[in-house]
mmCIF file of C-alpha atoms in Angstrom:
data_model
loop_
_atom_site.group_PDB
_atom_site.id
_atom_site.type_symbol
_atom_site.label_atom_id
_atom_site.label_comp_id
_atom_site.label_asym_id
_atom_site.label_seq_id
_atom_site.Cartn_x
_atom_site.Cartn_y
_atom_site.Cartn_z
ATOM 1 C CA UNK A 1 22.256 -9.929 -11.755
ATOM 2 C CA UNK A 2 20.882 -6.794 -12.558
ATOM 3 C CA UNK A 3 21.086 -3.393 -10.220
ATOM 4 C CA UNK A 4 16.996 -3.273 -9.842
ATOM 5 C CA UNK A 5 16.765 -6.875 -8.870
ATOM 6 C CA UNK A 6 19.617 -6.941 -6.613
ATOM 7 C CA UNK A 7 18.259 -3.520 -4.908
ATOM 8 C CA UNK A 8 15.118 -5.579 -4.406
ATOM 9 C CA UNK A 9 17.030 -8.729 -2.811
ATOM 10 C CA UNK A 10 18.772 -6.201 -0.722
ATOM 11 C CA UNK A 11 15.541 -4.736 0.673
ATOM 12 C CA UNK A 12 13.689 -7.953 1.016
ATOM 13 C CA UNK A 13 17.007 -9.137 2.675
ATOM 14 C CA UNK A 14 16.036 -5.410 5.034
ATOM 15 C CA UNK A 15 12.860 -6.545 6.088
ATOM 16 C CA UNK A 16 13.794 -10.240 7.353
ATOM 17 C CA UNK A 17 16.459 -8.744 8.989
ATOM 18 C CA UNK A 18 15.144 -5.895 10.912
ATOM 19 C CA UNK A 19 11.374 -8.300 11.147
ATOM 20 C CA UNK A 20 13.795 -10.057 13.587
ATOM 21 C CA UNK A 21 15.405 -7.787 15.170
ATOM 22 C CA UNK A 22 11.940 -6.817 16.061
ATOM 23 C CA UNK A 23 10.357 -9.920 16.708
ATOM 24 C CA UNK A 24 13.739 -10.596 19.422
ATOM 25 C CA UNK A 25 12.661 -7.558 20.820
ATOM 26 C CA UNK A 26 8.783 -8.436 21.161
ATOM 27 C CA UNK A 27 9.717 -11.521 23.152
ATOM 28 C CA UNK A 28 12.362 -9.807 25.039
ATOM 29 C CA UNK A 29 10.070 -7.291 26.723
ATOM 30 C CA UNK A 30 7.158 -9.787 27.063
ATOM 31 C CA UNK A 31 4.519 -8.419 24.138
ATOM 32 C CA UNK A 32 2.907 -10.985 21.972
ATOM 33 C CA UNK A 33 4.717 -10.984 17.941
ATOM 34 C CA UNK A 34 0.997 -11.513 17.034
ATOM 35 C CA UNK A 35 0.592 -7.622 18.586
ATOM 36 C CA UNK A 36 3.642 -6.187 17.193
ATOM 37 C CA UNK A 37 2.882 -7.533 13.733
ATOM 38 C CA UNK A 38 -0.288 -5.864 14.095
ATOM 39 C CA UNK A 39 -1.905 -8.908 12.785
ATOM 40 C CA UNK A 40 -4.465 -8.744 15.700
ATOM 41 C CA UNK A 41 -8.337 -8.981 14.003
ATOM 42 C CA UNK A 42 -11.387 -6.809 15.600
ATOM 43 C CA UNK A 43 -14.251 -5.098 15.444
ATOM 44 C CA UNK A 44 -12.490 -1.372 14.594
ATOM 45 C CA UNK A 45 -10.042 -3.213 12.335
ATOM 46 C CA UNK A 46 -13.513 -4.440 10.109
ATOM 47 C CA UNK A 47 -14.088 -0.952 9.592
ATOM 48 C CA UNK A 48 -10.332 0.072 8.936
ATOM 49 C CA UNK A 49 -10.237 -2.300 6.322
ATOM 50 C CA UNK A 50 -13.493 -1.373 4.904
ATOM 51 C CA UNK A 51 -12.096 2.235 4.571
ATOM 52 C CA UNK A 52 -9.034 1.312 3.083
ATOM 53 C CA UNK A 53 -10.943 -0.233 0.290
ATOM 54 C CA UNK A 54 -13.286 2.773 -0.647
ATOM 55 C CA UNK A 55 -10.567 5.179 -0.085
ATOM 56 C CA UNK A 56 -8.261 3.644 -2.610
ATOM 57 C CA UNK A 57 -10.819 2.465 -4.548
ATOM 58 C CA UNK A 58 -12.397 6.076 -5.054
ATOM 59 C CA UNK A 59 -9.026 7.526 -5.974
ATOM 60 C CA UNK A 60 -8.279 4.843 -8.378
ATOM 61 C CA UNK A 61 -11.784 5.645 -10.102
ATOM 62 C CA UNK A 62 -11.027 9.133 -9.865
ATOM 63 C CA UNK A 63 -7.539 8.911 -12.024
ATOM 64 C CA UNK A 64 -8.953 6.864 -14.278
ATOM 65 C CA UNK A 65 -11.731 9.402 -15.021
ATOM 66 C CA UNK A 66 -9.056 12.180 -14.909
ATOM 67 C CA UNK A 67 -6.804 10.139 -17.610
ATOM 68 C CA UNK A 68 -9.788 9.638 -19.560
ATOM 69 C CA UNK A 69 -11.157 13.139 -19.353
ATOM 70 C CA UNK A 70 -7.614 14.736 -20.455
ATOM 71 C CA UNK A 71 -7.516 12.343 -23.391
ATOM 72 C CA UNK A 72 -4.291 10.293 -21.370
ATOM 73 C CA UNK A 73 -6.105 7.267 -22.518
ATOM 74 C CA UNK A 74 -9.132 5.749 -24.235
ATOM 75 C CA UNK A 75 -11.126 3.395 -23.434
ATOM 76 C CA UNK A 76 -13.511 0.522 -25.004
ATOM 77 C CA UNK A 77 -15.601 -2.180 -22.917
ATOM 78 C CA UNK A 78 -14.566 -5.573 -22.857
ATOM 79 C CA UNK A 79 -16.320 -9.087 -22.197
ATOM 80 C CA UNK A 80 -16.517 -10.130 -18.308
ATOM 81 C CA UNK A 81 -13.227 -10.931 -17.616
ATOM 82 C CA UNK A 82 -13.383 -14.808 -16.262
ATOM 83 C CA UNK A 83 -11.509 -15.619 -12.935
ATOM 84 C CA UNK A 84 -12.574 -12.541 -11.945
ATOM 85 C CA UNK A 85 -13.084 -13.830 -8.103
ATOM 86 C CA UNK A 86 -9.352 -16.018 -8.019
ATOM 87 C CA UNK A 87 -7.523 -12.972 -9.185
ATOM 88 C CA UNK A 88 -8.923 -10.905 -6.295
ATOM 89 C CA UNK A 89 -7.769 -13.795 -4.242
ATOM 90 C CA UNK A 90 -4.184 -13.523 -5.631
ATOM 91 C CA UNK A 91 -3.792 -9.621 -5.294
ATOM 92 C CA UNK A 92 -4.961 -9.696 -1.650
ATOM 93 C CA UNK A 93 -2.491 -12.588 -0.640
ATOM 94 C CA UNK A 94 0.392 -10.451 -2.917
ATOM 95 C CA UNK A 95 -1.042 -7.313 -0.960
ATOM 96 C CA UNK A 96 -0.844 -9.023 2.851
ATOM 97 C CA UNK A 97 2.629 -10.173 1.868
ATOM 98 C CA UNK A 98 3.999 -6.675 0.544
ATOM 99 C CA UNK A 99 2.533 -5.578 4.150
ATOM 100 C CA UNK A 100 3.697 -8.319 6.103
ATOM 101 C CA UNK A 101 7.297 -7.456 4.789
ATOM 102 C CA UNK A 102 7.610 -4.141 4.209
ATOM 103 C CA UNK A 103 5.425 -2.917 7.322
ATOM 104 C CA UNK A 104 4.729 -5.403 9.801
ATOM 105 C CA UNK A 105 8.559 -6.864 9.646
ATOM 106 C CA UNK A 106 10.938 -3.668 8.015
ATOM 107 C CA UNK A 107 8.570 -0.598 9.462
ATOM 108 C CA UNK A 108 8.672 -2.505 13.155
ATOM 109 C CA UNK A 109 12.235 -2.820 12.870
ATOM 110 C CA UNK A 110 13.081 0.750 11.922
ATOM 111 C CA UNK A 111 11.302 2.033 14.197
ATOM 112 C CA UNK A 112 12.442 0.500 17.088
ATOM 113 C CA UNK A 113 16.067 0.987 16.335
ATOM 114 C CA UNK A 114 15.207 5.059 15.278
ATOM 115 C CA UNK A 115 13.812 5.099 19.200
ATOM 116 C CA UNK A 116 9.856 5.493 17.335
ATOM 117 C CA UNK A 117 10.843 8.287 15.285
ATOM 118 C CA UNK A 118 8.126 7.891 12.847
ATOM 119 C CA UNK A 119 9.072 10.352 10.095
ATOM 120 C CA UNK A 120 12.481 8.607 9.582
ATOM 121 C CA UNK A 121 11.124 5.267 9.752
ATOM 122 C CA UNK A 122 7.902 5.942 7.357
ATOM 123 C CA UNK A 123 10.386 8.069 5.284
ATOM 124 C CA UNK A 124 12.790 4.680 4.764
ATOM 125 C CA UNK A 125 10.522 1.817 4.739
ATOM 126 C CA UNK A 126 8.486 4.050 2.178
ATOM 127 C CA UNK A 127 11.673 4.421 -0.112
ATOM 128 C CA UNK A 128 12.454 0.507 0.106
ATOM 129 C CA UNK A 129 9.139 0.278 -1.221
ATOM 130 C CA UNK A 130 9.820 2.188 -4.365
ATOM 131 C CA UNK A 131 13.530 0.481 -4.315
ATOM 132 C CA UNK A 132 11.529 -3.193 -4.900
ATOM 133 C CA UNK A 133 9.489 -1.877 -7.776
ATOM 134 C CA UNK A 134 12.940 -1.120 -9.540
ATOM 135 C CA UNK A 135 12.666 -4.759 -11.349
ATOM 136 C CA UNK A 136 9.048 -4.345 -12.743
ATOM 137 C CA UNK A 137 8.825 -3.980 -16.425
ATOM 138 C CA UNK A 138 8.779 0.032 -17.687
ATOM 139 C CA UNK A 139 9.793 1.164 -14.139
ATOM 140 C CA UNK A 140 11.631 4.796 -14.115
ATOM 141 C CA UNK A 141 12.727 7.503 -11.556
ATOM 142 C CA UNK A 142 9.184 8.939 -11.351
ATOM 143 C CA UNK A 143 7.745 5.478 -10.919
ATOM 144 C CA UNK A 144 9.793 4.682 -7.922
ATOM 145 C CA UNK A 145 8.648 8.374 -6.666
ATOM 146 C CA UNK A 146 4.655 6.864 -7.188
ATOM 147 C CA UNK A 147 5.643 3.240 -5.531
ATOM 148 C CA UNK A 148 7.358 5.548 -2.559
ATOM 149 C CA UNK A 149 4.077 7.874 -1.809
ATOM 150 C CA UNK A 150 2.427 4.073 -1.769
ATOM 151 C CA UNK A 151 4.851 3.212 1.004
ATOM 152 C CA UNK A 152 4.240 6.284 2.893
ATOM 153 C CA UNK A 153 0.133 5.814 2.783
ATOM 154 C CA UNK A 154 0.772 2.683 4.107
ATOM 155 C CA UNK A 155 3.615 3.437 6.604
ATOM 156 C CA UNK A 156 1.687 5.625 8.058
ATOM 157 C CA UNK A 157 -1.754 3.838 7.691
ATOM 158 C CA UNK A 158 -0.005 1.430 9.981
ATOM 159 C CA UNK A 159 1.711 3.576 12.546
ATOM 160 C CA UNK A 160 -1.134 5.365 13.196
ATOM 161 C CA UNK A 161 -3.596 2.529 14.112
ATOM 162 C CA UNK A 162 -0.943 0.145 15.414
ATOM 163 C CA UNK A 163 -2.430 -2.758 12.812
ATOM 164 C CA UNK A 164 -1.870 -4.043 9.490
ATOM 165 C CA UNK A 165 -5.911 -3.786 8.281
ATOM 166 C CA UNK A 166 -5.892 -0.248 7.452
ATOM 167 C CA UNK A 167 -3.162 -0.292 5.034
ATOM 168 C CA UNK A 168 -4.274 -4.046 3.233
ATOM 169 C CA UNK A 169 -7.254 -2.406 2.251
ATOM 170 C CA UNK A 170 -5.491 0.802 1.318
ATOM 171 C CA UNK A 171 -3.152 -1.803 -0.775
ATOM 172 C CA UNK A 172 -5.446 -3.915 -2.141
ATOM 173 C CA UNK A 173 -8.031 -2.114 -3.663
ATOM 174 C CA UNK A 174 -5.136 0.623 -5.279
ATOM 175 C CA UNK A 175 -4.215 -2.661 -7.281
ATOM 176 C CA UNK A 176 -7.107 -4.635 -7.783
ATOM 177 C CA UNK A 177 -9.215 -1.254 -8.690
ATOM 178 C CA UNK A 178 -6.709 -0.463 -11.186
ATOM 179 C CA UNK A 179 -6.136 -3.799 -12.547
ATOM 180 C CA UNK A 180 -8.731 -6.066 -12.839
ATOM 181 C CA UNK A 181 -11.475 -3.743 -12.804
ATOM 182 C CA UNK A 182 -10.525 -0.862 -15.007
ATOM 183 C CA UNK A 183 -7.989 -2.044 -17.274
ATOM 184 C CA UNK A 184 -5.172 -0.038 -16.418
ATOM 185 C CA UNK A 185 -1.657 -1.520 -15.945
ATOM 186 C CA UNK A 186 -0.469 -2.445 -12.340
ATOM 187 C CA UNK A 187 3.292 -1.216 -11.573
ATOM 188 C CA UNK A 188 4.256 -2.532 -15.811
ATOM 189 C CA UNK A 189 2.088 -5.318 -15.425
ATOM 190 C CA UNK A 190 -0.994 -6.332 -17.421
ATOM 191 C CA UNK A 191 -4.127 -7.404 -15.468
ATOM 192 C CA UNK A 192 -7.117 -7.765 -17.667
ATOM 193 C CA UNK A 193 -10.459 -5.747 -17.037
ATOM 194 C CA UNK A 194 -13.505 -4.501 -17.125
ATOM 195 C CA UNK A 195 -12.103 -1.864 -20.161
ATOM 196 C CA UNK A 196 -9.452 -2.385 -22.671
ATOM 197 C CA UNK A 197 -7.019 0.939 -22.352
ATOM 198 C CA UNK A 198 -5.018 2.364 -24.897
ATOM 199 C CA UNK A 199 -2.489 4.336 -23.696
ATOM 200 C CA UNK A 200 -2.541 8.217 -25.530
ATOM 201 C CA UNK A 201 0.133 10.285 -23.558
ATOM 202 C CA UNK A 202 2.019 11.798 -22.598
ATOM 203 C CA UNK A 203 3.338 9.031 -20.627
ATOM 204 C CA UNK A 204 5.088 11.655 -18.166
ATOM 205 C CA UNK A 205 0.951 12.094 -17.040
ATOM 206 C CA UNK A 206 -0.102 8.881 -17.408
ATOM 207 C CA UNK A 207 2.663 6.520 -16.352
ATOM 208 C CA UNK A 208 2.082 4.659 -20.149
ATOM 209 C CA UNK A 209 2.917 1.274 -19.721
ATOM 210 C CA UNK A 210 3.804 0.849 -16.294
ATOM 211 C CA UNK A 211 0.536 2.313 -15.186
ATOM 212 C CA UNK A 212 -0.994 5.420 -12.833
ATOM 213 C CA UNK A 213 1.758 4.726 -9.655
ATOM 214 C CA UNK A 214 4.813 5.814 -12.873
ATOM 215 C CA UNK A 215 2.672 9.163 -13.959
ATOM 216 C CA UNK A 216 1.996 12.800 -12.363
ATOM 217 C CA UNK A 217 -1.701 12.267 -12.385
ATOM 218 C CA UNK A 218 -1.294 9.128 -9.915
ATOM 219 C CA UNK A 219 1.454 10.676 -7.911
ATOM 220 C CA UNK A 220 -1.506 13.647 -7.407
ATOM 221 C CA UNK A 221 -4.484 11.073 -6.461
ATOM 222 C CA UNK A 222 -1.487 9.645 -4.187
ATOM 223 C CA UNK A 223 -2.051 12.702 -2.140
ATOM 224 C CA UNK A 224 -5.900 12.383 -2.035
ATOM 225 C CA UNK A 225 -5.269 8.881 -0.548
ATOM 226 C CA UNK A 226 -3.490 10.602 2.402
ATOM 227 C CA UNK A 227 -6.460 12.837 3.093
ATOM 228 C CA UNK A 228 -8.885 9.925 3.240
ATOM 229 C CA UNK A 229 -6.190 8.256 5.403
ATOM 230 C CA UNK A 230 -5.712 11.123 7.711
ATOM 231 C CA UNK A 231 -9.270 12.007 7.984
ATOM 232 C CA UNK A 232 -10.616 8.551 8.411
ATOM 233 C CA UNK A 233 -8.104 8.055 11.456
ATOM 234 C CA UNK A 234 -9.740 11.509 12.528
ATOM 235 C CA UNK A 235 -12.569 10.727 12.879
ATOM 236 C CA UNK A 236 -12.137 7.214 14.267
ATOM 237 C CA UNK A 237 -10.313 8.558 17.568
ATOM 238 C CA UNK A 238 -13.382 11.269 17.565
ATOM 239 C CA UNK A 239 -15.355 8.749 17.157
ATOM 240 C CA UNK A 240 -13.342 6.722 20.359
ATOM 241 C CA UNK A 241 -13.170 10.038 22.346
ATOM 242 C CA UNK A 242 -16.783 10.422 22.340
ATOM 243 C CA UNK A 243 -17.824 6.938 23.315
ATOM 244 C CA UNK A 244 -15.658 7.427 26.046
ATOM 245 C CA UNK A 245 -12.538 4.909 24.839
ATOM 246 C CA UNK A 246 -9.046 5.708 24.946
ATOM 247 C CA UNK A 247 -7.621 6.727 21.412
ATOM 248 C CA UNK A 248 -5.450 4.023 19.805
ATOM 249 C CA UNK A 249 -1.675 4.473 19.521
ATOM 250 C CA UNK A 250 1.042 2.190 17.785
ATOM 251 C CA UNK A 251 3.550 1.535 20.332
ATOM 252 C CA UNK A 252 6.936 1.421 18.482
ATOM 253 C CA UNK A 253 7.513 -2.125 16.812
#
């Protein structure tokens, strides 16, 4: 067994483990899992999700403009990729589970046994997210850095509106964006697309083969996804305050 795959049976083994630690805590004290997994569905959560996909979606647009634009990559059109529709299906059930696990079951977890201190317990679950992508084809040291600013976008994207919705779209369309649509690879792994990319350098800027997430420009764009984040949640509790609702909070787990 090799060190990347066993760090990434180790964290998966993390997330079970402290999911039920959490979940034993949830019934313990008399809240619903269904609430502490932050699976509950409404009206707000519509719009989270709705954000999370033209946030990410943006950025993702906007580093593949930047590669292109700095000569990173070229680009050529390509015929409408078939299955186009199932493969969307795919990523967003590989998304929910990546969230399930790593935020719904390890984030819960951590932060009830770090008594809610959310830094820490972002900061952690975020680097067990760039710990799993250890195994994926062409990852490096600054790739686990990109996968780890992924888990703190969605760390906090889920402490800060107490759901899982905000953070699935935030996922999702960072992948299928990237992937399917434009071409580019998806943490080392091929996807089709709308373009056929050839890879230019420097890979260091780029990520090369193991796509935007391994490559300075995507670790910067990483950074614009935390604005959107931040001010979307602004202006959501704004938005709250004004109509005269109470702003929302994640309780811890």
């Amino acid at each position: 067994m090799t060190l990347a795959l066993a760090t990434e049976l180790t964290m998966l083994a993390a997330s079970l483990g402290f999911g039920a630690y959490a979940i034993a805590h949830w019934r313990r004290s008399g809240r619903a899992v269904l609430d502490g997994l932050g699976l509950r569905f409404g009206r707000s959560d519509a719009a989270d999700l709705l954000a999370g996909l033209v946030i990410a979606g943006v950025a993702m647009a906007g580093i593949f403009v930047t590669e292109r634009a700095m000569g990173g990559i070229t680009t050529a059109t390509t015929s409408v990729q078939p299955g186009l529709l199932p493969r969307a299906a795919v990523m967003a059930l590989h998304a929910f589970k990546e969230e399930l696990l790593m935020r719904s079951l390890l984030l819960s977890g951590l932060l009830l046994a770090l008594g809610n201190r959310r830094v820490p317990a972002v900061g952690l679950s975020a680097l067990a997210f760039g710990l799993i992508h250890l195994s994926n084809p062409g990852a490096s040291a600054l790739s686990v850095l990109g996968n780890a600013l992924g888990g703190v976008i969605y760390g906090t994207a889920f402490v800060l509106t107490g759901r899982i919705w905000l953070s699935l779209g935030l996922h999702f369309a960072w992948n299928f964006v990237q992937g399917p649509l434009l071409g580019l690879p998806v943490s080392g792994l091929a996807s089709g697309g709308m373009f056929a990319v050839t890879h230019q350098g420097p890979d260091v800027m780029t990520g090369g083969s193991y796509g935007p997430e391994g490559g300075l420009v995507g670790i910067g764009f990483r950074f614009v996804v935390i604005g959107g984040l931040l001010g979307w949640v602004a202006f959501g509790r704004a938005r709250r305050s004004a109509a005269g609702g109470a702003p929302v909070a994640a309780e811890a787990g």
